[in-house]
Each structure stands twice: as structure tokens, then as C-alpha cells.
Tab-separated table of C-alpha atoms and ligand atoms in Angstrom:
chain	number	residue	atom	x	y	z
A	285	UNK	CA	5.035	-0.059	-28.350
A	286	UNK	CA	3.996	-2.411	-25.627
A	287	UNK	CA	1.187	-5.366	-26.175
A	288	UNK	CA	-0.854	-3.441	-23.937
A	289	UNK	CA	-0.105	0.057	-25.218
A	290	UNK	CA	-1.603	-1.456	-28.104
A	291	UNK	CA	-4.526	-2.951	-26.700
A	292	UNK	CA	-5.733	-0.044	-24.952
A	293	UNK	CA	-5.441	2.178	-27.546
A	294	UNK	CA	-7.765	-0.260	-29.585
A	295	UNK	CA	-10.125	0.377	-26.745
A	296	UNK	CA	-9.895	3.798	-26.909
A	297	UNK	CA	-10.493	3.726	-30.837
A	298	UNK	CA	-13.368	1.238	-30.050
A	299	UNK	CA	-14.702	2.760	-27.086
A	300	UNK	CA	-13.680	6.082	-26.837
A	301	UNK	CA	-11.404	8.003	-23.797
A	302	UNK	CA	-11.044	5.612	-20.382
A	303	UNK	CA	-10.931	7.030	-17.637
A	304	UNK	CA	-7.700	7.368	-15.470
A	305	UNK	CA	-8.820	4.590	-13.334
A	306	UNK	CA	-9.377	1.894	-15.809
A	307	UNK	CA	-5.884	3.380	-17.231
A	308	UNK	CA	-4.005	2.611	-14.055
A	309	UNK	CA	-6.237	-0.524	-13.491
A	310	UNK	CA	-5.351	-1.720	-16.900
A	311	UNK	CA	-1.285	-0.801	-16.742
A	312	UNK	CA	-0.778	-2.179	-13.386
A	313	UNK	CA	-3.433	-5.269	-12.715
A	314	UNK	CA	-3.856	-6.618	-16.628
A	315	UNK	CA	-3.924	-10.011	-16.491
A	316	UNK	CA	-1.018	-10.882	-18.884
A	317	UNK	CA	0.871	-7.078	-19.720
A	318	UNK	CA	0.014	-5.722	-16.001
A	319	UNK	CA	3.058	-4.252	-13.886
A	320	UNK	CA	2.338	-6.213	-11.031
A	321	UNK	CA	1.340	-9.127	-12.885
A	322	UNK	CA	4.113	-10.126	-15.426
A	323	UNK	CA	7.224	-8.204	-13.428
A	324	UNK	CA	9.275	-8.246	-10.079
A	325	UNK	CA	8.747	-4.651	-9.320
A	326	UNK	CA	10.646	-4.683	-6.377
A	327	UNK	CA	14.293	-4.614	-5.197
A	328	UNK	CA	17.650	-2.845	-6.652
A	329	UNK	CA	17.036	-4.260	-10.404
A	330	UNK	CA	13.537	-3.735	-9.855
A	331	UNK	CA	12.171	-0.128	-9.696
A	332	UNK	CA	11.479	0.958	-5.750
A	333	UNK	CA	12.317	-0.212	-2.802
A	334	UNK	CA	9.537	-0.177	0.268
A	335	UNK	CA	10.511	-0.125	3.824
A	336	UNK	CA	10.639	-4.246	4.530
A	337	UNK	CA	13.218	-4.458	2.024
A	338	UNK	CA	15.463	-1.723	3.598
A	339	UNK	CA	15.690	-3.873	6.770
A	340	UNK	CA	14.627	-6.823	8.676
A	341	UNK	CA	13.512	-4.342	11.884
A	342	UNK	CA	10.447	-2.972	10.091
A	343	UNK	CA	8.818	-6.161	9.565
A	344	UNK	CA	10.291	-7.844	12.740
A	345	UNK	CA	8.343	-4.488	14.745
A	346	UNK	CA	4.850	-5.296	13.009
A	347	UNK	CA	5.258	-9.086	13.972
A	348	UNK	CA	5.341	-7.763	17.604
A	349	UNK	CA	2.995	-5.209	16.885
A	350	UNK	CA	0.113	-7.964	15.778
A	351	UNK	CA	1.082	-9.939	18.874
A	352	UNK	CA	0.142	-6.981	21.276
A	353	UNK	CA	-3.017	-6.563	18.968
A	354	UNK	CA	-3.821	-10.265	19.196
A	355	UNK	CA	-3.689	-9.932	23.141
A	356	UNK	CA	-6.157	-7.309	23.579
A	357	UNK	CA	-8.144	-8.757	21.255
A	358	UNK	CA	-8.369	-11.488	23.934
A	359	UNK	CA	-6.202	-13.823	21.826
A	360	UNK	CA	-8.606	-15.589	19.584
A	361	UNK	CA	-7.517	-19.652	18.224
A	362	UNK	CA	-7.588	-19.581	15.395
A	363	UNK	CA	-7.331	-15.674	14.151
A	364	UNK	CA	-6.687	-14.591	10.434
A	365	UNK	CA	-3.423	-12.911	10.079
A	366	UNK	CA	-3.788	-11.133	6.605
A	367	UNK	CA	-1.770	-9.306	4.612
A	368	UNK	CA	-2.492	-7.037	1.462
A	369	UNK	CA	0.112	-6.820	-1.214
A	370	UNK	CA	2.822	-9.107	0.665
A	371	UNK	CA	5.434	-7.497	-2.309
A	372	UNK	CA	8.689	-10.630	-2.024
A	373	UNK	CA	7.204	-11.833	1.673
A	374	UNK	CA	9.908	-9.943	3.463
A	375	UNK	CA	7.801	-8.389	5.800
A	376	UNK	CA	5.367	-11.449	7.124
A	377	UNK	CA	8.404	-13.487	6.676
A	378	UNK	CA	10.244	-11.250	9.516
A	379	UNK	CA	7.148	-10.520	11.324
A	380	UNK	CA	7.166	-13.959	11.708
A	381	UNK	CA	10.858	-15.006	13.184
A	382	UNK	CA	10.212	-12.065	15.431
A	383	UNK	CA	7.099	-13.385	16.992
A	384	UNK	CA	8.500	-17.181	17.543
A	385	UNK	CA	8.815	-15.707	21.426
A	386	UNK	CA	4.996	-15.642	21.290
A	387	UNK	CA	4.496	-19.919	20.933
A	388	UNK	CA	0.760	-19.079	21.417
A	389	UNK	CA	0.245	-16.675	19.025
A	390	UNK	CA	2.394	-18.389	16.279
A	391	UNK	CA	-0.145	-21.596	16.864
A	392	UNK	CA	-3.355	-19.441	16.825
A	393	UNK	CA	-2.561	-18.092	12.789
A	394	UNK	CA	-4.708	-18.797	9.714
A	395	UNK	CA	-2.347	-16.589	7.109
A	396	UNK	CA	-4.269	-15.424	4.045
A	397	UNK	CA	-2.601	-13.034	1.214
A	398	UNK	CA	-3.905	-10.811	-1.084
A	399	UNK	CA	-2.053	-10.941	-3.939
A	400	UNK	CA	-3.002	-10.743	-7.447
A	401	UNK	CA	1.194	-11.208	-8.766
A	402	UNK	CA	1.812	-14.808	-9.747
A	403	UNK	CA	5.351	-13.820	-9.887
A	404	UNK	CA	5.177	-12.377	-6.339
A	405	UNK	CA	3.196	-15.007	-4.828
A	406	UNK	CA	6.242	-17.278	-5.510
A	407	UNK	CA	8.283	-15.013	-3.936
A	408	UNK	CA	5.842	-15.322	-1.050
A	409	UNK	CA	5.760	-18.957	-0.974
A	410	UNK	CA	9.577	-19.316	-0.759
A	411	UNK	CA	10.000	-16.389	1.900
A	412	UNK	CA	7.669	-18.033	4.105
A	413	UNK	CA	8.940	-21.448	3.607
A	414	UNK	CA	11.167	-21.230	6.906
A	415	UNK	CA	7.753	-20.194	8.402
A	416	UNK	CA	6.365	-23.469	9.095
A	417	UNK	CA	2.738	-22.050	8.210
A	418	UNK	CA	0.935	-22.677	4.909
A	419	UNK	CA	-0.007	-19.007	3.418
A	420	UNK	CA	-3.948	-19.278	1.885
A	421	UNK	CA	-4.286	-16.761	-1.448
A	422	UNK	CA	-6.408	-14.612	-2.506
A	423	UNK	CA	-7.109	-12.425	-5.298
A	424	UNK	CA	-9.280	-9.849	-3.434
A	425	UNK	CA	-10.202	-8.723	-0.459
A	426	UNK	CA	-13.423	-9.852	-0.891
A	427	UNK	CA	-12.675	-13.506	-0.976
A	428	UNK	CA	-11.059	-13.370	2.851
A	429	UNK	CA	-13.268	-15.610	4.424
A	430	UNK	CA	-14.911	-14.588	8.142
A	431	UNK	CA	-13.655	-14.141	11.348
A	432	UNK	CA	-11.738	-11.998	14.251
A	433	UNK	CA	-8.260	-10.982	11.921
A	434	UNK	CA	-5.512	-8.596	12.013
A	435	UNK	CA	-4.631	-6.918	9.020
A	436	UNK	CA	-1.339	-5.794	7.428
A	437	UNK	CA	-1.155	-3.318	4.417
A	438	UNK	CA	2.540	-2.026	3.245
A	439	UNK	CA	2.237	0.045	0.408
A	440	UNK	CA	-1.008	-1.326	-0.775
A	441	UNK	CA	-3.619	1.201	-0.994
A	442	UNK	CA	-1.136	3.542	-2.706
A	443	UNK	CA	-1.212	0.900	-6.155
A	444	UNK	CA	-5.108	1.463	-5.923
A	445	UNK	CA	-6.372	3.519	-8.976
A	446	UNK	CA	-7.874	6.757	-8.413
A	447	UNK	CA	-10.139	9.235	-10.851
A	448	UNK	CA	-9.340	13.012	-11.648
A	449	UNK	CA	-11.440	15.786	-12.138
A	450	UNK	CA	-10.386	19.441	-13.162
A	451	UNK	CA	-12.738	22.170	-12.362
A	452	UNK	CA	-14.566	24.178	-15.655
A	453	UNK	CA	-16.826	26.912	-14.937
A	454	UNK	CA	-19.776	24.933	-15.189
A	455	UNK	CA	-18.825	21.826	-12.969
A	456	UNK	CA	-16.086	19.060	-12.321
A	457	UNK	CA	-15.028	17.537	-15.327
A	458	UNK	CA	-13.650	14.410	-15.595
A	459	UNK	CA	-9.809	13.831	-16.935
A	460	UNK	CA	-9.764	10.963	-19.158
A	461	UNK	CA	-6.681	8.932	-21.302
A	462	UNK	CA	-7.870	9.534	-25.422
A	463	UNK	CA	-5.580	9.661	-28.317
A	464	UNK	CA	-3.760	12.486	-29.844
A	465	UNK	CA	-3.760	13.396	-33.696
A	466	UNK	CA	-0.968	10.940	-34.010
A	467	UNK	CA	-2.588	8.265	-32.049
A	468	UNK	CA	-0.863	8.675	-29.178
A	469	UNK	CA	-2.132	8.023	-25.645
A	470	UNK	CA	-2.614	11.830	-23.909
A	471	UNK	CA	-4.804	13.122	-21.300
A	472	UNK	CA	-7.890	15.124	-22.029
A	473	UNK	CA	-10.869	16.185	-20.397
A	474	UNK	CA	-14.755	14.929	-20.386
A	475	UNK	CA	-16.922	17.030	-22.274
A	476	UNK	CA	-19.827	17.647	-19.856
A	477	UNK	CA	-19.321	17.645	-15.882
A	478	UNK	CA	-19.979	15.202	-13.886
A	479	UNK	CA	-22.902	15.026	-12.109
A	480	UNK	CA	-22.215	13.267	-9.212
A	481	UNK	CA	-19.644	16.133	-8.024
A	482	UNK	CA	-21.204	19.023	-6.610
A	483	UNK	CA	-18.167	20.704	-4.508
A	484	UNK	CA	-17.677	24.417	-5.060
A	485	UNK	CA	-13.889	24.916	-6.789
A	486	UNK	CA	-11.540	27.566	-8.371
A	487	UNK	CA	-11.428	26.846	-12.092
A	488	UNK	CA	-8.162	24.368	-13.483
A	489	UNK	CA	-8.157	23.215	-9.720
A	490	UNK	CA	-7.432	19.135	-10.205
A	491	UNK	CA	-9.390	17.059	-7.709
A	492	UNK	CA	-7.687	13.004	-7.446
A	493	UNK	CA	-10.457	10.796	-5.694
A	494	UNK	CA	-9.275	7.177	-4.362
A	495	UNK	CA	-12.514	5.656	-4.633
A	496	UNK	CA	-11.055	2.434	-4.915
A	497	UNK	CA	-8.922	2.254	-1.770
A	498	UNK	CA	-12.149	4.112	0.405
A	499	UNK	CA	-13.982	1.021	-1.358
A	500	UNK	CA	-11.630	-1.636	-0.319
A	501	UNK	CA	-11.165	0.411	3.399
A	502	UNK	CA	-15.189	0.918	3.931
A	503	UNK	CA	-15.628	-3.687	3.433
A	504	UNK	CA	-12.428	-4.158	5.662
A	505	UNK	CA	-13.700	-1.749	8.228
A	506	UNK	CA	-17.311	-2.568	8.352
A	507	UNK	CA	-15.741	-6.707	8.810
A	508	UNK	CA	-13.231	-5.607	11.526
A	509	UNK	CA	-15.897	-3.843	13.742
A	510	UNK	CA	-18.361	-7.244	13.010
A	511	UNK	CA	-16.253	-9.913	13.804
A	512	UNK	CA	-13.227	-8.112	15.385
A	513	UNK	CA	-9.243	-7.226	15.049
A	514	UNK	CA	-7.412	-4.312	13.459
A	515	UNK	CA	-5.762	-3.274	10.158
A	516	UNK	CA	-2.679	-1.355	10.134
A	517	UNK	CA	-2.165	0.216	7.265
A	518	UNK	CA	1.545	2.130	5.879
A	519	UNK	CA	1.612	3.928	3.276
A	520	UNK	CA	3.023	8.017	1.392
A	521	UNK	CA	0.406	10.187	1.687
A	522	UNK	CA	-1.380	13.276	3.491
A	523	UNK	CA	-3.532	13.691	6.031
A	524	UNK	CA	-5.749	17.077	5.449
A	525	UNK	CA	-7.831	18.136	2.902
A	526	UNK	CA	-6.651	16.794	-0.764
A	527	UNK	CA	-3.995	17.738	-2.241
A	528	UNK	CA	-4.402	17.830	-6.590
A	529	UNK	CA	-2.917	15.752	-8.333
A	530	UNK	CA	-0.087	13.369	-6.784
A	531	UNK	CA	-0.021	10.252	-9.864
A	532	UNK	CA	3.083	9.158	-10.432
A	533	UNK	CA	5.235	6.965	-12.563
A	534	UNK	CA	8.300	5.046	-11.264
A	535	UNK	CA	10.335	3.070	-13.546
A	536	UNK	CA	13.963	2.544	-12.116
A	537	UNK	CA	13.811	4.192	-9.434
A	538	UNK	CA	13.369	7.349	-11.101
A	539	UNK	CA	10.258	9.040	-12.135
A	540	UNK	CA	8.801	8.643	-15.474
A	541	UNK	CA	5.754	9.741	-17.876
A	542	UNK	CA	2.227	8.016	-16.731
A	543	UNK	CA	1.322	7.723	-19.945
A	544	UNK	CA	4.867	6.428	-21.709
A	545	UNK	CA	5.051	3.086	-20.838
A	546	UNK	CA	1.974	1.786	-19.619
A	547	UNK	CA	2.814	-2.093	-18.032
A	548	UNK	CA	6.328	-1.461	-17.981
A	549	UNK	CA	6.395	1.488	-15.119
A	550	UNK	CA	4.830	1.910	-11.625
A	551	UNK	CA	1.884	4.241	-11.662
A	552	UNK	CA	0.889	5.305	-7.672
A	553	UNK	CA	-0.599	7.925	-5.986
A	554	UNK	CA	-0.284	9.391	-3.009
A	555	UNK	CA	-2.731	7.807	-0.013
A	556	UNK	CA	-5.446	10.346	1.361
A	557	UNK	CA	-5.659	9.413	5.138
A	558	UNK	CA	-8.473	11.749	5.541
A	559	UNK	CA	-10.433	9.862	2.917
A	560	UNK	CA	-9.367	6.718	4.065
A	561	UNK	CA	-9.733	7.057	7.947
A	562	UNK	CA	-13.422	9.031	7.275
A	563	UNK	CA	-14.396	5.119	4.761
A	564	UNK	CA	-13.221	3.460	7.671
A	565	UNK	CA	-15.597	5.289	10.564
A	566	UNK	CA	-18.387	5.448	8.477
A	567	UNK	CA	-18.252	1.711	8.449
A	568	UNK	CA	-18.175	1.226	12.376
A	569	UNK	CA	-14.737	1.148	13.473
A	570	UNK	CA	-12.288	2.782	15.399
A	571	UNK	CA	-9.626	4.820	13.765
A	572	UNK	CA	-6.003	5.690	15.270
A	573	UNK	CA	-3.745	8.246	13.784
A	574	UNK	CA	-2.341	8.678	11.277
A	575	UNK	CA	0.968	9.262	12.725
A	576	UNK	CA	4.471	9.694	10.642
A	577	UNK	CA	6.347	6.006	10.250
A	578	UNK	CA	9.312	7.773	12.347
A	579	UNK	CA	7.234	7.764	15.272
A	580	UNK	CA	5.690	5.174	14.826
A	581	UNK	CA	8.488	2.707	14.756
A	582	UNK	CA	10.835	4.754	17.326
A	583	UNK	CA	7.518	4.164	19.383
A	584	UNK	CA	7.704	0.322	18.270
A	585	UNK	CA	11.459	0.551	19.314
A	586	UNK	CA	13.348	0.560	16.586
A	587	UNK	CA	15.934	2.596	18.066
A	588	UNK	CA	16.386	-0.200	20.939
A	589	UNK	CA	15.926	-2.820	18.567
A	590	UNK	CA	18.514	-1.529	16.538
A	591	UNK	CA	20.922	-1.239	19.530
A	592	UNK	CA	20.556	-5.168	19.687
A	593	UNK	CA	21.135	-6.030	16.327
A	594	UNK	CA	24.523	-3.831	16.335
A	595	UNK	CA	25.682	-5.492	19.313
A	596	UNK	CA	26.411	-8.961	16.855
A	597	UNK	CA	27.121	-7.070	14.012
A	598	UNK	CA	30.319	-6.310	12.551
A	599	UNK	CA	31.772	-2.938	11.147
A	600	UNK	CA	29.697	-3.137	7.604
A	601	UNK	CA	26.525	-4.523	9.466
A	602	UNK	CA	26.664	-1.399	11.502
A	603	UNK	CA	26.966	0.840	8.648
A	604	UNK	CA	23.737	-1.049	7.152
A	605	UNK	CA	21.883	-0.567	10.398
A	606	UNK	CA	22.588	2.982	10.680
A	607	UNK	CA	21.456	3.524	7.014
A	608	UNK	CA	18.207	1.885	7.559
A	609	UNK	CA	17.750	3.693	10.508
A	610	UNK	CA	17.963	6.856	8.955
A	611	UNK	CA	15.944	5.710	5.631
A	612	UNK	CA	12.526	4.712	7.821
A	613	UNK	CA	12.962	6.805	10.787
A	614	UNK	CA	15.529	9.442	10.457
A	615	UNK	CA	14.924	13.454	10.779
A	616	UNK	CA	15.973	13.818	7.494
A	617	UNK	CA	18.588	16.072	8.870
A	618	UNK	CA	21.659	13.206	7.887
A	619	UNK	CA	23.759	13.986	4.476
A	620	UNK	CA	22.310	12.474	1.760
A	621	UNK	CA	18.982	11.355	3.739
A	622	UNK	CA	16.214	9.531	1.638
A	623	UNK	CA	14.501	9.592	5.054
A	624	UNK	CA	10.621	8.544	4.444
A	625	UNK	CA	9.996	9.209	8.352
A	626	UNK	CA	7.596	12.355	7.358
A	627	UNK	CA	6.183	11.622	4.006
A	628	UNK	CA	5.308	7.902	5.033
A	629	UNK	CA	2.332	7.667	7.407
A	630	UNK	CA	0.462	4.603	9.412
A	631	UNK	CA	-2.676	4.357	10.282
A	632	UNK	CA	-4.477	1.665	12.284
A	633	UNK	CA	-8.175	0.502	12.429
A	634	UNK	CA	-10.121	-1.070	14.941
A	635	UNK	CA	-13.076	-2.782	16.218
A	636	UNK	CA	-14.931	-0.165	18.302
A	637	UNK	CA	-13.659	-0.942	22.145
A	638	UNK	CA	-10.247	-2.365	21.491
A	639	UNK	CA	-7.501	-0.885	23.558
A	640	UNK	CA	-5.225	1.386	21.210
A	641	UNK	CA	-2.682	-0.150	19.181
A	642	UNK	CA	1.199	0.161	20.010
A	643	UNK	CA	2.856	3.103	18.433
A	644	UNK	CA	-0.971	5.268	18.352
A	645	UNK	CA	-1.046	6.160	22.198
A	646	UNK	CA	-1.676	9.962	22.337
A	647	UNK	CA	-3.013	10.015	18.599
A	648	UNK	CA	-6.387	11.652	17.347
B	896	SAH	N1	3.996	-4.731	0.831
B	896	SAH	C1	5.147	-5.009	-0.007
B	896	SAH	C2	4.913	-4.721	-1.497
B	896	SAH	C3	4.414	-3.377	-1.890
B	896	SAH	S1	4.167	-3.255	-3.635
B	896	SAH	C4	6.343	-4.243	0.511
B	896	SAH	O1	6.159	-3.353	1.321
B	896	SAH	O2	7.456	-4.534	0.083
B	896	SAH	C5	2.445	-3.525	-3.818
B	896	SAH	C6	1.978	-4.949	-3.609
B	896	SAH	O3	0.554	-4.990	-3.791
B	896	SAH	C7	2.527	-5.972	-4.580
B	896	SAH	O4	2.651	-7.194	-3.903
B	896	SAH	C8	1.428	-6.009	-5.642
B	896	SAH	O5	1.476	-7.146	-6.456
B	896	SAH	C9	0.198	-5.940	-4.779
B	896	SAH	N2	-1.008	-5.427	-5.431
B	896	SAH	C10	-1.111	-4.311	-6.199
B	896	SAH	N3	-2.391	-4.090	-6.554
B	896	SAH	C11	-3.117	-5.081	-5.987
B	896	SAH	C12	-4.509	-5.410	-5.977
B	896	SAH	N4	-5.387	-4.660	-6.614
B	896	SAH	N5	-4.895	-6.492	-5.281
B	896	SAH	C13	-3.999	-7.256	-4.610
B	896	SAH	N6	-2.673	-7.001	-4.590
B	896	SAH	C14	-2.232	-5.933	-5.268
């Protein structure tokens, strides 16, 4: 058993039944035993691999991306360029190179990270040593300090915890983490509904609710249309009503039991844009898409981009090109495809009046 398998069943003995979001909170964020905290998550001996990793074109498209965003914002010195959940620094650190044909831009940044890894934040520092700029960190959102900014968000709101409820005949109960007969971690159900929930539902129907990311998207939303800029924001999810239950556990890149390993795997769940985009309007700001990451990048040109690269590349480069290509943008159509074209989404946000972002023209 795992030091915080241990301590969390203490809790439970202490406390009684968490909930699933102080669960996920717990396994990925604790200080010391935490996923993100006291692991590199990412990589081929990690356990995933996320879209700046597969190739240098993703992040190279956002850096462009932010300049084009920067420009209609009427190219404010100094700006904040801030990312959430930078991962190894792969993507700000090609963003980065790619935008070195914007002098003005580069000279304008103030870089902040959220980041609450240790582990990753030294992977940060040394990605973005080439960089030339000095990366500020912080352990919230909260703690960005004001000002006009562009945002960046990878796979971010997807680590944010969420809370399940399962429909009983008398209400929406809540599903909480308790122990077994054994003393083993399972999943169980509140005893009396909850009273905050008053949706109509068929009975055993699971409702997942991201408060945390619609949290964390209302403050960034409600500063955007104050002092200016845009968030972009990729993630896996849906856009329509919710879905049930999409919690998952990823421990080498396969999945694996929420509940079996708590610290040691990657617990996720699937993004609601819906939810997200409907936080982010109620706060004041504008709201583009979302529209699948194939389009959006083809619309970036990635295809054209990719065109360039191959033209200095040799035989095995190409191969590696072609691959990427068909991992972020592909029609899934290719043998073998892992494409995440469809199931990945992006979404942007604005301050009320700016001109759509690049890749959005044409979206709702
Ligand atoms: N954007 C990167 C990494 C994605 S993994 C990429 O695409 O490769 C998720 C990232 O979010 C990690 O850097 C993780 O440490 C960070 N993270 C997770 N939960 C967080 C939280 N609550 N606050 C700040 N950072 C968090």
C-alpha cells in the first residue's frame, strides 16, 4: 500500500467517506505522495503522452497563434504570457523559437506558470533556458498578478477534480470514496441527496460536475474581459449536454482502477466545453468554439508547416512527421491511427470586442 493510500484511508476512518473530489485532489495534488507532485508523468517511461510532446509543430503553431492574438489586442509592452500546467516546457519552449520572427512580441513578454510539480517546474526551467526569458511561478491561478495576458492551457483543466452524483428516487445523491468490510478504498453513495441539485433525472443516471475547472474558468474569464487578452484552452472532452461518468485512471499508458493506486496513476476526466464555455460568458467574455484540434491546427497550418519541416528532413524525419501528423490532426482513417483530431477539442476566450482568434473563424 502506498503512504497515501494509507493516509487517506485514516481520513476516511477519522472522518468518514470523501468525496470524489478531495479523492482526486488528494491522489494527484498531495503535497509529498501527489501524482503530479512527486513523479514525471509524462513521456514514453512516463504514463501519457500530450500533443507538445508528439511534435515540435503543435507548440511552434500556438507561439504564432499568441502573436496574432497579441496584435489585435493592440500589442500591449509588457503583456503576461501565461501558461497553465506547462507539463516538461515543450510547448512554451517551441512556442517560443517559433515566434523569434516576431522581435516585438518576444520583447513585450512577462512569462508566468502555473505549476504546482516541483519536479516539472525543473523541467520547465531547463526547457526554457535557450529562451532567454526568466519564467515567474505560480502555484495558482489566483496568484497571477494583473494585467492585459494571453493564456495557454494544454491538458490542464482535464487534471481538475470533479464530483459525482447518481440519481435515487428521492434526489441526486452524492458518490463518495469509503472503505469496504476489508478496509479497502471503494465507492459508495451519500445517504441523503443533496440539496443543492434539483435537476429532474432517470434513476442510476451518474451526473460528473467539474466545479473546479468552471471555478478556475469563471476568475480567468471575468480577468480577461477586465484587463484584456485571451485564453486558449486544449483539452478531451465534449461539447453538449454531459455525458455520465468519464473518470479515468492512466498508469502506463494503459488504463487502470481509480481507486487502485491512488498517487501512483493519472486520474482525469473528460473536459465539459459546455460547462466550461457557459463559466466563461457568465463572467463577461467572449467565447469561440469549441472546434476539434484537427481543424484547428490544419487551420493554424500544420499541414504547410509540416511541408517545411520535411523539406530538411531526412527519410526517418519524414516518417516522424507523417506520424505526428496523423496523431494530432489525422481523420483517423490511417492503419493503426491514435488520431486525437476528434476527441481533442480547443476552445478560446476573449475579452468582449477582440477580433476572433486564428483557427475559430466561422465557429459558434
Ligand atoms: N501542458 C502539458 C502538461 C499536461 S499534464 C502538456 O501538454 O504536455 C498536466 C499539467 O498540469 C502538469 O504540468 C501538472 O503538473 C499540472 N497541474 C495539474 N494540476 C494542477 C493544478 N491544480 N494547478 C497547477 N498545475 C497543475
Amino acid at each position: 500500500m502506498t503512504p497515501l493510500e494509507t493516509l487517506i484511508r485514516e481520513m476516511i476512518v477519522e472522518t468518514g467517506p470523501i468525496s470524489i473530489e478531495i479523492y482526486m485532489k488528494l491522489a494527484l495534488g498531495h503535497l509529498e505522495h501527489g501524482y503530479y507532485t512527486s513523479k514525471m508523468p509524462l513521456g514514453e517511461s512516463g504514463d501519457f503522452i500530450t500533443a507538445p510532446e508528439i511534435s515540435q509543430m503543435f507548440g511552434e503553431l500556438i507561439g504564432l497563434w499568441c502573436v496574432a492574438v497579441w496584435r489585435a489586442m493592440g500589442a500591449p509592452r509588457p503583456f503576461l504570457l501565461v501558461e497553465l500546467g506547462p507539463g516538461r516546457g515543450s510547448l512554451m519552449a517551441d512556442a517560443l523559437r517559433a515566434t523569434k520572427i516576431a522581435p516585438d512580441f518576444l520583447s513585450a513578454i512577462d512569462l508566468h506558470l502555473v505549476e504546482t510539480s516541483e519536479i516539472l517546474r525543473r523541467s520547465q526551467r531547463a526547457a526554457l533556458a535557450a529562451s532567454g526569458l526568466v519564467p515567474k511561478w505560480h502555484t495558482s491561478v489566483e496568484d497571477l498578478p494583473a494585467g492585459p495576458m494571453i493564456i495557454i492551457a494544454n491538458e490542464f483543466f482535464d487534471c481538475l477534480p470533479v464530483r459525482h452524483f447518481v440519481r435515487g428516487v428521492d434526489g441526486w445523491h452524492e458518490r463518495l470514496v469509503g472503505l469496504d468490510g476489508t478496509g479497502q478504498l471503494c465507492f459508495g453513495l451519500a445517504p441523503g441527496p443533496d440539496p443543492g441539485l434539483a435537476m429532474p433525472g432517470e434513476p442510476g443516471e451518474v451526473l460528473e460536475a467539474g466545479f473546479a475547472a468552471m471555478h478556475v474558468m469563471a476568475g480567468l474569464a471575468a480577468r480577461l474581459a477586465a484587463q484584456g487578452g485571451a485564453l486558449l484552452a486544449i483539452d478531451y472532452g465534449y461539447d453538449g449536454p454531459p455525458r455520465g461518468e468519464t473518470l479515468q485512471a492512466v498508469q502506463r499508458h494503459r488504463f487502470a482502477d481509480p481507486l487502485a493506486d491512488p498517487g501512483g496513476a493519472d486520474l482525469t476526466a473528460h473536459v465539459d466545453f459546455r460547462n466550461l464555455a457557459r463559466a466563461a460568458r457568465a463572467s463577461g467574455a467572449a467565447v469561440h468554439g469549441p472546434v476539434p484540434q484537427g481543424e484547428f491546427l490544419a487551420r493554424l497550418g500544420l499541414h504547410e508547416r509540416a511541408v517545411a519541416l520535411r523539406k530538411r528532413a531526412n527519410a526517418r524525419q519524414c516518417a516522424a512527421i507523417d506520424a505526428a501528423l496523423d496523431r494530432l490532426a489525422g481523420d483517423g482513417t490511417a492503419a493503426g491511427s491514435a488520431s486525437m483530431a476528434r476527441l481533442f477539442k480547443a476552445l478560446a476566450v476573449t475579452a468582449p470586442g477582440l477580433d476572433v482568434p486564428p483557427g475559430f473563424e466561422g465557429a459558434a
